[in-house]
């Protein structure tokens, strides 16, 4: 008989033995190779230490073998630090984690840097390395920045040096607008960056990469073709690529304001499913509103939006095939008022016009886009992209305007109503094939693209214009017309590219492109007959054009790479044949153009954290059909455009420069970017304004003068220990000088702006979070015809936010934006605006993923729409309806 007491003793021993046996079977490994990055030598006897991340205690130690290799076998999972040291070399440190799904960590080649070579750059990876510059890519390590529970990518981006996000979610990086935000290199709902920045959680992010995204052709050949788009790529952590997550946010406010939006994401490794829906009238929905195709909300008026979308992406067949697809549907209705004051500078006087508008715009849009890519074999790749959009539009605008000159002498007044309904159908398809040949660097590619844009519109113009002489009505012009406009364009392009390596450092790229464009525009105007029906054709404002264009382009580029330098240079030359037929008058118009496009790009890498980039682009710009022979249009009877068939192409030159540097130990970053451009034979307007204030516009080639423009941006950021945060300084300037003719006299307009900002930020976990940016501005807008009536003046801009964390998971937050513009010679009133938003939030549960908020938008009720612009001989001040104070409860 078995003794029960013996069993009680044996069972724990058996359990302990089994656990030890299981632990012995669960193995973890760490391996790598240490190499001199300069001499490419394998480093023997390198010290390899494995530390516990929590308390930096030593877990394991070894030395590298004669071939530089090493291996360690930790016994338990956990978070570790790898420390690699060698006399005379910069220490290498990297944080990593081992768990049940990641048992092995292979560091592959670890490049150690000699202290004499790079004393100022300590190569620290993981949490300690906030920024790293790889080629022309600036990479930010998300783990080095503050990430609050359930904060979004937008909150992370606000902490990155050189990046700014405005209240509408628009991202500016190093002075340039970011047009695309990718996830792991793939587009996410196409053209709306806010779907990433406002909905993906910040704690899912591993790295944020900032770079100029090149075209598919340039990416394949490695030679810059000048086509770039400022892009952010959000790289997710490996353990965040599997799972489901989402958010729902709904609120109801005072003054009939409301908003609700939700998003769900299902990530299954290489498959991603996402869907969203959004409604609201606060202008903050930010989820795929159809405005991204030109019909959206820019802050003018009160919007009502409805939108929804679905996203799918997947890779399969050993990652040889992939698809990325989106479907979006939505509508936006915008109502509001606009007020415009314009100053028309003439040689001997200035006409001041006042216009008030009451507008209603509605757009309904559906959009489908998909990209399929397949690796046919190890050397061939095929990419097919399709994009289709269907839009319905309704617009109605009521105008009331008048123009005065001198001592309040009235010249004219006008009341009119313009209404239109229309449809637009857009299709774009591209097939791109690439092939690498046996010789390294020898490639060829072939692409086909077809674009179709079909528009149908109809509407009414009802206008009454009165013209005055010495204060009395001299004449009246009445227009009451029904108008139809049908237009369609079809553009086909075929592009062939071949690259040939000449030597290890030199490569040549040859290019040929064939283009064919066919378009038509049929605009008909009808007056009323005696019965009141719109049956009488108005031949003066009816058009029926057909336009055919044929182009052939040849190009050659050279690419030179040597050590830290990369140089690309070359040119493209194209011949364009232009044929137009006026089917009403049966007249033909034919032209031929020669376009020339030289370009060059230079890059020099001082180190992994420091780089210089210079680029030049030149291009011919041929006149548009609207400038050569525009559709006659009397929608605005006081401003009419005429054609000039004798226009020649203009030529644009532009050179740009950028510099980036980062110091790891002081977390210090510096960026500079600048560009200068000028135009030869510029196409400018020749304006004739008569004694009653009617203007006609005709375009000409300008000789003897070259319009020019520039921009400059610089930023410096570093740690600021007194605040336990960061301090930054940014400077910027932009401007242009352009010309036009006014009543036979040359007018030169100079417009410049200068800005400076000081930025302070600080954060203490679970205590507060603060960021303040403020600085002065100075702008000039001056016409040579009326120098005394300039728009030169000072201003001030300031933005800030703070959050204070209170006990019981309460949080008080506030954001503020202040703008001031002093009175000028053109506009005699100061403008100031303080937009102050505040909220009180209560979070629930340990994860804090449920919150209840009471917020107020525009607490001081000062959100007045305002801007000033200058163009040609016109200086314009625009005021408009905008969303003002309301309170909202949100869950």
CSV table of N, CA, C and O in Angstrom, one decimal, residues 328-366:
chain,number,residue,atom,x,y,z
A,328,UNK,N,-14.6,55.0,-50.1
A,328,UNK,CA,-15.1,56.1,-49.3
A,328,UNK,C,-16.4,56.7,-49.9
A,328,UNK,O,-16.5,56.8,-51.1
A,329,UNK,N,-17.3,57.0,-49.0
A,329,UNK,CA,-18.5,57.7,-49.4
A,329,UNK,C,-18.8,58.8,-48.4
A,329,UNK,O,-18.5,58.7,-47.2
A,330,UNK,N,-19.3,59.9,-48.9
A,330,UNK,CA,-19.5,61.0,-48.0
A,330,UNK,C,-20.1,62.2,-48.6
A,330,UNK,O,-20.2,62.4,-49.9
A,331,UNK,N,-20.7,63.1,-47.8
A,331,UNK,CA,-21.2,64.4,-48.3
A,331,UNK,C,-20.8,65.5,-47.4
A,331,UNK,O,-20.5,65.3,-46.2
A,332,UNK,N,-20.8,66.7,-47.9
A,332,UNK,CA,-20.5,67.9,-47.1
A,332,UNK,C,-21.4,69.0,-47.6
A,332,UNK,O,-21.4,69.3,-48.9
A,333,UNK,N,-22.1,69.7,-46.7
A,333,UNK,CA,-22.8,70.9,-47.1
A,333,UNK,C,-22.2,72.0,-46.2
A,333,UNK,O,-22.1,71.9,-45.0
A,334,UNK,N,-21.9,73.1,-46.9
A,334,UNK,CA,-21.3,74.3,-46.2
A,334,UNK,C,-22.2,75.5,-46.5
A,334,UNK,O,-22.4,75.8,-47.7
A,335,UNK,N,-22.6,76.2,-45.5
A,335,UNK,CA,-23.3,77.5,-45.6
A,335,UNK,C,-22.6,78.6,-44.9
A,335,UNK,O,-22.0,78.3,-43.8
A,336,UNK,N,-22.7,79.8,-45.4
A,336,UNK,CA,-22.0,80.9,-44.7
A,336,UNK,C,-22.1,82.2,-45.5
A,336,UNK,O,-22.7,82.3,-46.6
A,337,UNK,N,-21.4,83.2,-44.9
A,337,UNK,CA,-21.2,84.5,-45.5
A,337,UNK,C,-19.8,84.8,-45.7
A,337,UNK,O,-18.9,84.4,-44.9
A,338,UNK,N,-19.5,85.6,-46.7
A,338,UNK,CA,-18.2,86.1,-47.0
A,338,UNK,C,-18.2,87.6,-47.2
A,338,UNK,O,-19.2,88.1,-47.8
A,339,UNK,N,-17.2,88.3,-46.8
A,339,UNK,CA,-17.0,89.7,-47.1
A,339,UNK,C,-15.6,90.0,-47.6
A,339,UNK,O,-14.6,89.5,-47.0
A,340,UNK,N,-15.5,90.6,-48.8
A,340,UNK,CA,-14.3,90.9,-49.4
A,340,UNK,C,-14.1,92.4,-49.6
A,340,UNK,O,-15.0,93.1,-50.1
A,341,UNK,N,-12.9,92.9,-49.2
A,341,UNK,CA,-12.5,94.3,-49.6
A,341,UNK,C,-11.2,94.1,-50.4
A,341,UNK,O,-10.2,93.6,-50.0
A,342,UNK,N,-11.3,94.7,-51.7
A,342,UNK,CA,-10.2,94.5,-52.6
A,342,UNK,C,-9.7,95.9,-53.0
A,342,UNK,O,-10.5,96.8,-53.2
A,343,UNK,N,-8.4,96.1,-53.1
A,343,UNK,CA,-7.8,97.3,-53.6
A,343,UNK,C,-7.1,97.1,-54.9
A,343,UNK,O,-6.2,96.3,-55.0
A,344,UNK,N,-7.7,97.7,-56.0
A,344,UNK,CA,-7.2,97.5,-57.3
A,344,UNK,C,-6.3,98.7,-57.7
A,344,UNK,O,-6.8,99.8,-57.9
A,345,UNK,N,-5.0,98.5,-57.6
A,345,UNK,CA,-4.1,99.6,-57.8
A,345,UNK,C,-3.9,99.9,-59.3
A,345,UNK,O,-3.5,99.1,-60.1
A,346,UNK,N,-4.2,101.2,-59.7
A,346,UNK,CA,-4.1,101.7,-61.1
A,346,UNK,C,-3.0,102.7,-61.1
A,346,UNK,O,-2.5,103.2,-60.1
A,347,UNK,N,-2.5,103.0,-62.3
A,347,UNK,CA,-1.4,104.0,-62.4
A,347,UNK,C,-1.6,105.3,-61.7
A,347,UNK,O,-0.7,105.9,-61.1
A,348,UNK,N,-2.9,105.8,-61.8
A,348,UNK,CA,-3.1,107.2,-61.2
A,348,UNK,C,-4.1,107.2,-60.1
A,348,UNK,O,-4.5,108.2,-59.6
A,349,UNK,N,-4.6,106.0,-59.7
A,349,UNK,CA,-5.6,105.9,-58.6
A,349,UNK,C,-5.7,104.5,-58.1
A,349,UNK,O,-4.9,103.6,-58.6
A,350,UNK,N,-6.6,104.3,-57.2
A,350,UNK,CA,-6.9,102.9,-56.7
A,350,UNK,C,-8.4,102.8,-56.6
A,350,UNK,O,-9.1,103.7,-56.0
A,351,UNK,N,-8.9,101.6,-57.0
A,351,UNK,CA,-10.3,101.4,-56.9
A,351,UNK,C,-10.5,100.4,-55.7
A,351,UNK,O,-9.9,99.3,-55.7
A,352,UNK,N,-11.4,100.7,-54.8
A,352,UNK,CA,-11.7,99.9,-53.7
A,352,UNK,C,-13.1,99.3,-53.9
A,352,UNK,O,-14.1,100.0,-54.1
A,353,UNK,N,-13.1,97.9,-53.9
A,353,UNK,CA,-14.4,97.2,-54.1
A,353,UNK,C,-14.8,96.5,-52.8
A,353,UNK,O,-13.9,95.9,-52.1
A,354,UNK,N,-16.1,96.5,-52.5
A,354,UNK,CA,-16.7,95.8,-51.3
A,354,UNK,C,-17.6,94.8,-51.9
A,354,UNK,O,-18.5,95.1,-52.7
A,355,UNK,N,-17.5,93.5,-51.4
A,355,UNK,CA,-18.4,92.5,-51.9
A,355,UNK,C,-18.8,91.6,-50.7
A,355,UNK,O,-18.0,91.3,-49.9
A,356,UNK,N,-20.1,91.3,-50.7
A,356,UNK,CA,-20.7,90.4,-49.7
A,356,UNK,C,-21.3,89.2,-50.4
A,356,UNK,O,-22.0,89.4,-51.4
A,357,UNK,N,-21.1,88.0,-49.9
A,357,UNK,CA,-21.6,86.8,-50.5
A,357,UNK,C,-22.3,86.0,-49.4
A,357,UNK,O,-21.9,85.9,-48.3
A,358,UNK,N,-23.4,85.4,-49.9
A,358,UNK,CA,-24.2,84.4,-49.1
A,358,UNK,C,-24.2,83.1,-49.9
A,358,UNK,O,-24.7,83.0,-51.0
A,359,UNK,N,-23.5,82.1,-49.4
A,359,UNK,CA,-23.3,80.9,-50.2
A,359,UNK,C,-23.8,79.6,-49.6
A,359,UNK,O,-23.9,79.5,-48.3
A,360,UNK,N,-24.1,78.7,-50.5
A,360,UNK,CA,-24.5,77.3,-50.1
A,360,UNK,C,-23.8,76.3,-51.0
A,360,UNK,O,-24.0,76.4,-52.2
A,361,UNK,N,-23.0,75.4,-50.5
A,361,UNK,CA,-22.3,74.4,-51.4
A,361,UNK,C,-22.6,73.0,-50.8
A,361,UNK,O,-22.6,72.8,-49.6
A,362,UNK,N,-22.9,72.1,-51.7
A,362,UNK,CA,-23.1,70.7,-51.3
A,362,UNK,C,-22.4,69.8,-52.3
A,362,UNK,O,-22.4,70.0,-53.5
A,363,UNK,N,-21.7,68.8,-51.7
A,363,UNK,CA,-21.0,67.8,-52.6
A,363,UNK,C,-21.3,66.4,-52.0
A,363,UNK,O,-21.2,66.2,-50.8
A,364,UNK,N,-21.6,65.5,-52.9
A,364,UNK,CA,-21.7,64.1,-52.5
A,364,UNK,C,-20.7,63.3,-53.3
A,364,UNK,O,-20.6,63.5,-54.5
A,365,UNK,N,-19.9,62.5,-52.6
A,365,UNK,CA,-18.7,61.9,-53.3
A,365,UNK,C,-18.6,60.4,-53.0
A,365,UNK,O,-18.8,60.0,-51.8
A,366,UNK,N,-18.3,59.6,-54.0
A,366,UNK,CA,-17.9,58.2,-53.7
A,366,UNK,C,-16.5,58.0,-54.4
A,366,UNK,O,-16.3,58.5,-55.5
